[in-house]
Amino acid sequence: MKGFILAAGFGTRLWPLTEDRTKAAIPFLNRPLINYSVEYLASHGISDIIVNLHHQPESIRVALGDGSKLGVKIEYSLEDEILGTSGALDRVRESLLDDDFVVINGKIVTNIDLGEVIAEHRKQNAIATLVLKRNTALEHFSIVEIDDRDRITRFAGFPDAAFPQAAVAEATVYPGAVVARTDPAPLMFTGIQVLSPRIFEYIPRGCFSHSTIHVYPQTIAAGEALVGHVSAADWYEMSTVSRYLEAHLRLMEGGSVTAGQDCLIQPGASVEQSVLWDGVTVETGASVRIPANAVIERAVVVRRDIARQIERGRVVGENVIVPV
């Protein structure tokens, strides 16, 4: 079984952390984020992996190389124009026709039991099995509706602050589908999925396409078994700066600061609940300097010289400071 890691995105919501690297290459607990996806697949016996690239592709190549240091074999699929989550699969479809395969986002850290998902996928002879979780915090993730057989019936909109049961009741369910059940908290897609090669019958050739918009609705309408596997295991997704910081604060060990190599926190400086990348100097030094007596909270600080364009935030001395 092969694995495919989606790592081509721009990481717009992670800016300015993605100014000089793609989102899957940002450090998480002092290791490239995509390493966790590679090791997750390897821990379940998947060592033949394809990674798609687009934005800042060299940042992923530097992080992973050929995969040998992580005990896997990695091939790259470089997209001159971004192709979307299923368009990326179309580009390498000839490599994925022999067996079921796993697709995972390169921006997550999880301990979800992938073996259970694969077993369920094969038991149901599913065209695709998507791992779902309860969105108890009602974050900005699309609602996924399932029926009593755990078949996905619809990809809906985003939950509002009060999770609108009425909106679910008004949903148009595809003809022939069992009426979706409603639960106190909506389900969301984790970005982990097991796919049958049959999925390529529904993926258009040679163009941009997105799985939950252009492909999966077609499989539902055709009566295919599109299965939702609900998990309660740990799952952290780093698509925004806020989620990135909160995941660090939950998982960091030995204190409230994660510091990379060659960091200097001068005596008298106060740094708490913070993530410092390599070469960060607080108060004196070269890479990033935080002036004496400055108070910075809920913000990202990067060097001004790496920011080609200031999209938001403000410039303070040598730094760009962007609120989280």
PDB file of N, CA and C in Angstrom, residues 11-69:
ATOM      1  N   GLY A  11      -0.404  27.902   2.282  1.00  0.00           N
ATOM      2  CA  GLY A  11      -0.319  28.217   3.702  1.00  0.00           C
ATOM      3  C   GLY A  11      -0.637  29.666   3.995  1.00  0.00           C
ATOM      4  N   THR A  12      -1.624  30.211   3.280  1.00  0.00           N
ATOM      5  CA  THR A  12      -1.953  31.636   3.407  1.00  0.00           C
ATOM      6  C   THR A  12      -2.312  32.010   4.841  1.00  0.00           C
ATOM      7  N   ARG A  13      -3.063  31.153   5.518  1.00  0.00           N
ATOM      8  CA  ARG A  13      -3.503  31.477   6.880  1.00  0.00           C
ATOM      9  C   ARG A  13      -2.376  31.332   7.908  1.00  0.00           C
ATOM     10  N   LEU A  14      -1.250  30.770   7.475  1.00  0.00           N
ATOM     11  CA  LEU A  14      -0.089  30.666   8.359  1.00  0.00           C
ATOM     12  C   LEU A  14       0.922  31.784   8.117  1.00  0.00           C
ATOM     13  N   TRP A  15       0.650  32.679   7.169  1.00  0.00           N
ATOM     14  CA  TRP A  15       1.572  33.780   6.917  1.00  0.00           C
ATOM     15  C   TRP A  15       1.717  34.611   8.192  1.00  0.00           C
ATOM     16  N   PRO A  16       2.922  35.049   8.537  1.00  0.00           N
ATOM     17  CA  PRO A  16       4.167  35.066   7.756  1.00  0.00           C
ATOM     18  C   PRO A  16       5.075  33.852   7.964  1.00  0.00           C
ATOM     19  N   LEU A  17       4.611  32.829   8.676  1.00  0.00           N
ATOM     20  CA  LEU A  17       5.460  31.661   8.895  1.00  0.00           C
ATOM     21  C   LEU A  17       5.786  30.936   7.592  1.00  0.00           C
ATOM     22  N   THR A  18       4.927  31.113   6.596  1.00  0.00           N
ATOM     23  CA  THR A  18       5.129  30.436   5.316  1.00  0.00           C
ATOM     24  C   THR A  18       5.740  31.354   4.261  1.00  0.00           C
ATOM     25  N   GLU A  19       6.340  32.436   4.686  1.00  0.00           N
ATOM     26  CA  GLU A  19       6.961  33.362   3.735  1.00  0.00           C
ATOM     27  C   GLU A  19       8.118  32.701   2.992  1.00  0.00           C
ATOM     28  N   ASP A  20       8.917  31.914   3.689  1.00  0.00           N
ATOM     29  CA  ASP A  20      10.096  31.328   3.052  1.00  0.00           C
ATOM     30  C   ASP A  20      10.055  29.800   3.019  1.00  0.00           C
ATOM     31  N   ARG A  21       8.895  29.213   3.274  1.00  0.00           N
ATOM     32  CA  ARG A  21       8.747  27.757   3.233  1.00  0.00           C
ATOM     33  C   ARG A  21       7.271  27.419   3.111  1.00  0.00           C
ATOM     34  N   THR A  22       6.974  26.217   2.655  1.00  0.00           N
ATOM     35  CA  THR A  22       5.581  25.800   2.593  1.00  0.00           C
ATOM     36  C   THR A  22       5.115  25.373   3.980  1.00  0.00           C
ATOM     37  N   LYS A  23       3.804  25.307   4.176  1.00  0.00           N
ATOM     38  CA  LYS A  23       3.292  25.081   5.531  1.00  0.00           C
ATOM     39  C   LYS A  23       3.725  23.737   6.108  1.00  0.00           C
ATOM     40  N   ALA A  24       3.846  22.718   5.264  1.00  0.00           N
ATOM     41  CA  ALA A  24       4.241  21.408   5.775  1.00  0.00           C
ATOM     42  C   ALA A  24       5.708  21.363   6.195  1.00  0.00           C
ATOM     43  N   ALA A  25       6.468  22.404   5.887  1.00  0.00           N
ATOM     44  CA  ALA A  25       7.889  22.443   6.251  1.00  0.00           C
ATOM     45  C   ALA A  25       8.164  23.306   7.473  1.00  0.00           C
ATOM     46  N   ILE A  26       7.149  23.958   8.033  1.00  0.00           N
ATOM     47  CA  ILE A  26       7.409  24.760   9.226  1.00  0.00           C
ATOM     48  C   ILE A  26       7.763  23.832  10.387  1.00  0.00           C
ATOM     49  N   PRO A  27       8.614  24.278  11.300  1.00  0.00           N
ATOM     50  CA  PRO A  27       8.997  23.391  12.409  1.00  0.00           C
ATOM     51  C   PRO A  27       7.869  23.238  13.420  1.00  0.00           C
ATOM     52  N   PHE A  28       7.685  22.016  13.874  1.00  0.00           N
ATOM     53  CA  PHE A  28       6.753  21.742  14.964  1.00  0.00           C
ATOM     54  C   PHE A  28       7.510  20.941  16.007  1.00  0.00           C
ATOM     55  N   LEU A  29       7.626  21.490  17.213  1.00  0.00           N
ATOM     56  CA  LEU A  29       8.465  20.907  18.252  1.00  0.00           C
ATOM     57  C   LEU A  29       9.863  20.617  17.703  1.00  0.00           C
ATOM     58  N   ASN A  30      10.370  21.595  16.943  1.00  0.00           N
ATOM     59  CA  ASN A  30      11.739  21.596  16.414  1.00  0.00           C
ATOM     60  C   ASN A  30      11.993  20.562  15.323  1.00  0.00           C
ATOM     61  N   ARG A  31      10.938  20.062  14.681  1.00  0.00           N
ATOM     62  CA  ARG A  31      11.088  19.152  13.552  1.00  0.00           C
ATOM     63  C   ARG A  31      10.136  19.600  12.459  1.00  0.00           C
ATOM     64  N   PRO A  32      10.504  19.414  11.185  1.00  0.00           N
ATOM     65  CA  PRO A  32       9.578  19.796  10.117  1.00  0.00           C
ATOM     66  C   PRO A  32       8.230  19.095  10.290  1.00  0.00           C
ATOM     67  N   LEU A  33       7.173  19.841  10.158  1.00  0.00           N
ATOM     68  CA  LEU A  33       5.831  19.315  10.394  1.00  0.00           C
ATOM     69  C   LEU A  33       5.548  18.071   9.557  1.00  0.00           C
ATOM     70  N   ILE A  34       5.990  18.056   8.313  1.00  0.00           N
ATOM     71  CA  ILE A  34       5.695  16.925   7.429  1.00  0.00           C
ATOM     72  C   ILE A  34       6.351  15.632   7.911  1.00  0.00           C
ATOM     73  N   ASN A  35       7.408  15.734   8.717  1.00  0.00           N
ATOM     74  CA  ASN A  35       8.027  14.520   9.250  1.00  0.00           C
ATOM     75  C   ASN A  35       7.031  13.671  10.026  1.00  0.00           C
ATOM     76  N   TYR A  36       6.105  14.337  10.714  1.00  0.00           N
ATOM     77  CA  TYR A  36       5.125  13.600  11.503  1.00  0.00           C
ATOM     78  C   TYR A  36       4.196  12.786  10.606  1.00  0.00           C
ATOM     79  N   SER A  37       3.827  13.329   9.461  1.00  0.00           N
ATOM     80  CA  SER A  37       2.980  12.594   8.521  1.00  0.00           C
ATOM     81  C   SER A  37       3.728  11.396   7.938  1.00  0.00           C
ATOM     82  N   VAL A  38       5.001  11.611   7.608  1.00  0.00           N
ATOM     83  CA  VAL A  38       5.806  10.508   7.067  1.00  0.00           C
ATOM     84  C   VAL A  38       5.934   9.395   8.102  1.00  0.00           C
ATOM     85  N   GLU A  39       6.260   9.752   9.331  1.00  0.00           N
ATOM     86  CA  GLU A  39       6.444   8.749  10.370  1.00  0.00           C
ATOM     87  C   GLU A  39       5.120   8.080  10.736  1.00  0.00           C
ATOM     88  N   TYR A  40       4.033   8.804  10.641  1.00  0.00           N
ATOM     89  CA  TYR A  40       2.707   8.232  10.894  1.00  0.00           C
ATOM     90  C   TYR A  40       2.410   7.126   9.879  1.00  0.00           C
ATOM     91  N   LEU A  41       2.654   7.413   8.602  1.00  0.00           N
ATOM     92  CA  LEU A  41       2.442   6.395   7.579  1.00  0.00           C
ATOM     93  C   LEU A  41       3.393   5.223   7.784  1.00  0.00           C
ATOM     94  N   ALA A  42       4.653   5.499   8.056  1.00  0.00           N
ATOM     95  CA  ALA A  42       5.636   4.434   8.237  1.00  0.00           C
ATOM     96  C   ALA A  42       5.281   3.538   9.416  1.00  0.00           C
ATOM     97  N   SER A  43       4.720   4.130  10.471  1.00  0.00           N
ATOM     98  CA  SER A  43       4.368   3.338  11.658  1.00  0.00           C
ATOM     99  C   SER A  43       3.247   2.352  11.373  1.00  0.00           C
ATOM    100  N   HIS A  44       2.534   2.553  10.265  1.00  0.00           N
ATOM    101  CA  HIS A  44       1.474   1.625   9.860  1.00  0.00           C
ATOM    102  C   HIS A  44       1.880   0.826   8.622  1.00  0.00           C
ATOM    103  N   GLY A  45       3.182   0.702   8.413  1.00  0.00           N
ATOM    104  CA  GLY A  45       3.689  -0.160   7.365  1.00  0.00           C
ATOM    105  C   GLY A  45       3.682   0.420   5.975  1.00  0.00           C
ATOM    106  N   ILE A  46       3.466   1.724   5.858  1.00  0.00           N
ATOM    107  CA  ILE A  46       3.446   2.371   4.540  1.00  0.00           C
ATOM    108  C   ILE A  46       4.765   3.106   4.342  1.00  0.00           C
ATOM    109  N   SER A  47       5.605   2.571   3.469  1.00  0.00           N
ATOM    110  CA  SER A  47       6.947   3.126   3.298  1.00  0.00           C
ATOM    111  C   SER A  47       7.195   3.664   1.892  1.00  0.00           C
ATOM    112  N   ASP A  48       6.241   3.489   0.994  1.00  0.00           N
ATOM    113  CA  ASP A  48       6.350   3.997  -0.375  1.00  0.00           C
ATOM    114  C   ASP A  48       5.429   5.212  -0.476  1.00  0.00           C
ATOM    115  N   ILE A  49       6.009   6.414  -0.496  1.00  0.00           N
ATOM    116  CA  ILE A  49       5.237   7.642  -0.304  1.00  0.00           C
ATOM    117  C   ILE A  49       5.499   8.640  -1.432  1.00  0.00           C
ATOM    118  N   ILE A  50       4.424   9.267  -1.887  1.00  0.00           N
ATOM    119  CA  ILE A  50       4.512  10.359  -2.860  1.00  0.00           C
ATOM    120  C   ILE A  50       4.120  11.652  -2.144  1.00  0.00           C
ATOM    121  N   VAL A  51       4.865  12.713  -2.380  1.00  0.00           N
ATOM    122  CA  VAL A  51       4.565  14.025  -1.793  1.00  0.00           C
ATOM    123  C   VAL A  51       4.401  15.021  -2.929  1.00  0.00           C
ATOM    124  N   ASN A  52       3.275  15.730  -2.956  1.00  0.00           N
ATOM    125  CA  ASN A  52       3.129  16.755  -4.001  1.00  0.00           C
ATOM    126  C   ASN A  52       3.672  18.095  -3.511  1.00  0.00           C
ATOM    127  N   LEU A  53       4.207  18.873  -4.446  1.00  0.00           N
ATOM    128  CA  LEU A  53       4.883  20.126  -4.136  1.00  0.00           C
ATOM    129  C   LEU A  53       4.374  21.236  -5.055  1.00  0.00           C
ATOM    130  N   HIS A  54       4.403  22.459  -4.530  1.00  0.00           N
ATOM    131  CA  HIS A  54       4.137  23.636  -5.368  1.00  0.00           C
ATOM    132  C   HIS A  54       4.810  24.848  -4.741  1.00  0.00           C
ATOM    133  N   HIS A  55       4.226  25.385  -3.665  1.00  0.00           N
ATOM    134  CA  HIS A  55       4.788  26.565  -3.005  1.00  0.00           C
ATOM    135  C   HIS A  55       6.069  26.191  -2.259  1.00  0.00           C
ATOM    136  N   GLN A  56       7.157  26.940  -2.518  1.00  0.00           N
ATOM    137  CA  GLN A  56       8.442  26.735  -1.842  1.00  0.00           C
ATOM    138  C   GLN A  56       8.801  25.244  -1.777  1.00  0.00           C
ATOM    139  N   PRO A  57       8.880  24.581  -2.929  1.00  0.00           N
ATOM    140  CA  PRO A  57       9.072  23.122  -2.923  1.00  0.00           C
ATOM    141  C   PRO A  57      10.373  22.660  -2.295  1.00  0.00           C
ATOM    142  N   GLU A  58      11.440  23.470  -2.400  1.00  0.00           N
ATOM    143  CA  GLU A  58      12.716  23.033  -1.860  1.00  0.00           C
ATOM    144  C   GLU A  58      12.686  22.878  -0.348  1.00  0.00           C
ATOM    145  N   SER A  59      11.781  23.594   0.316  1.00  0.00           N
ATOM    146  CA  SER A  59      11.713  23.472   1.773  1.00  0.00           C
ATOM    147  C   SER A  59      11.295  22.062   2.190  1.00  0.00           C
ATOM    148  N   ILE A  60      10.485  21.395   1.367  1.00  0.00           N
ATOM    149  CA  ILE A  60      10.109  20.006   1.646  1.00  0.00           C
ATOM    150  C   ILE A  60      11.238  19.062   1.255  1.00  0.00           C
ATOM    151  N   ARG A  61      11.866  19.318   0.118  1.00  0.00           N
ATOM    152  CA  ARG A  61      12.976  18.450  -0.310  1.00  0.00           C
ATOM    153  C   ARG A  61      14.106  18.463   0.720  1.00  0.00           C
ATOM    154  N   VAL A  62      14.389  19.635   1.265  1.00  0.00           N
ATOM    155  CA  VAL A  62      15.441  19.741   2.281  1.00  0.00           C
ATOM    156  C   VAL A  62      15.034  18.975   3.537  1.00  0.00           C
ATOM    157  N   ALA A  63      13.761  19.070   3.898  1.00  0.00           N
ATOM    158  CA  ALA A  63      13.289  18.415   5.120  1.00  0.00           C
ATOM    159  C   ALA A  63      13.311  16.895   5.013  1.00  0.00           C
ATOM    160  N   LEU A  64      12.965  16.350   3.832  1.00  0.00           N
ATOM    161  CA  LEU A  64      12.767  14.909   3.703  1.00  0.00           C
ATOM    162  C   LEU A  64      13.821  14.190   2.881  1.00  0.00           C
ATOM    163  N   GLY A  65      14.420  14.875   1.915  1.00  0.00           N
ATOM    164  CA  GLY A  65      15.335  14.198   1.013  1.00  0.00           C
ATOM    165  C   GLY A  65      14.640  13.056   0.297  1.00  0.00           C
ATOM    166  N   ASP A  66      15.313  11.918   0.205  1.00  0.00           N
ATOM    167  CA  ASP A  66      14.696  10.762  -0.449  1.00  0.00           C
ATOM    168  C   ASP A  66      13.932   9.887   0.533  1.00  0.00           C
ATOM    169  N   GLY A  67      13.857  10.314   1.790  1.00  0.00           N
ATOM    170  CA  GLY A  67      13.122   9.582   2.815  1.00  0.00           C
ATOM    171  C   GLY A  67      13.928   8.543   3.558  1.00  0.00           C
ATOM    172  N   SER A  68      15.144   8.262   3.111  1.00  0.00           N
ATOM    173  CA  SER A  68      15.923   7.163   3.705  1.00  0.00           C
ATOM    174  C   SER A  68      16.213   7.392   5.192  1.00  0.00           C
ATOM    175  N   LYS A  69      16.389   8.636   5.611  1.00  0.00           N
ATOM    176  CA  LYS A  69      16.659   8.905   7.021  1.00  0.00           C
ATOM    177  C   LYS A  69      15.456   8.593   7.899  1.00  0.00           C
TER     178      LYS A  69
END
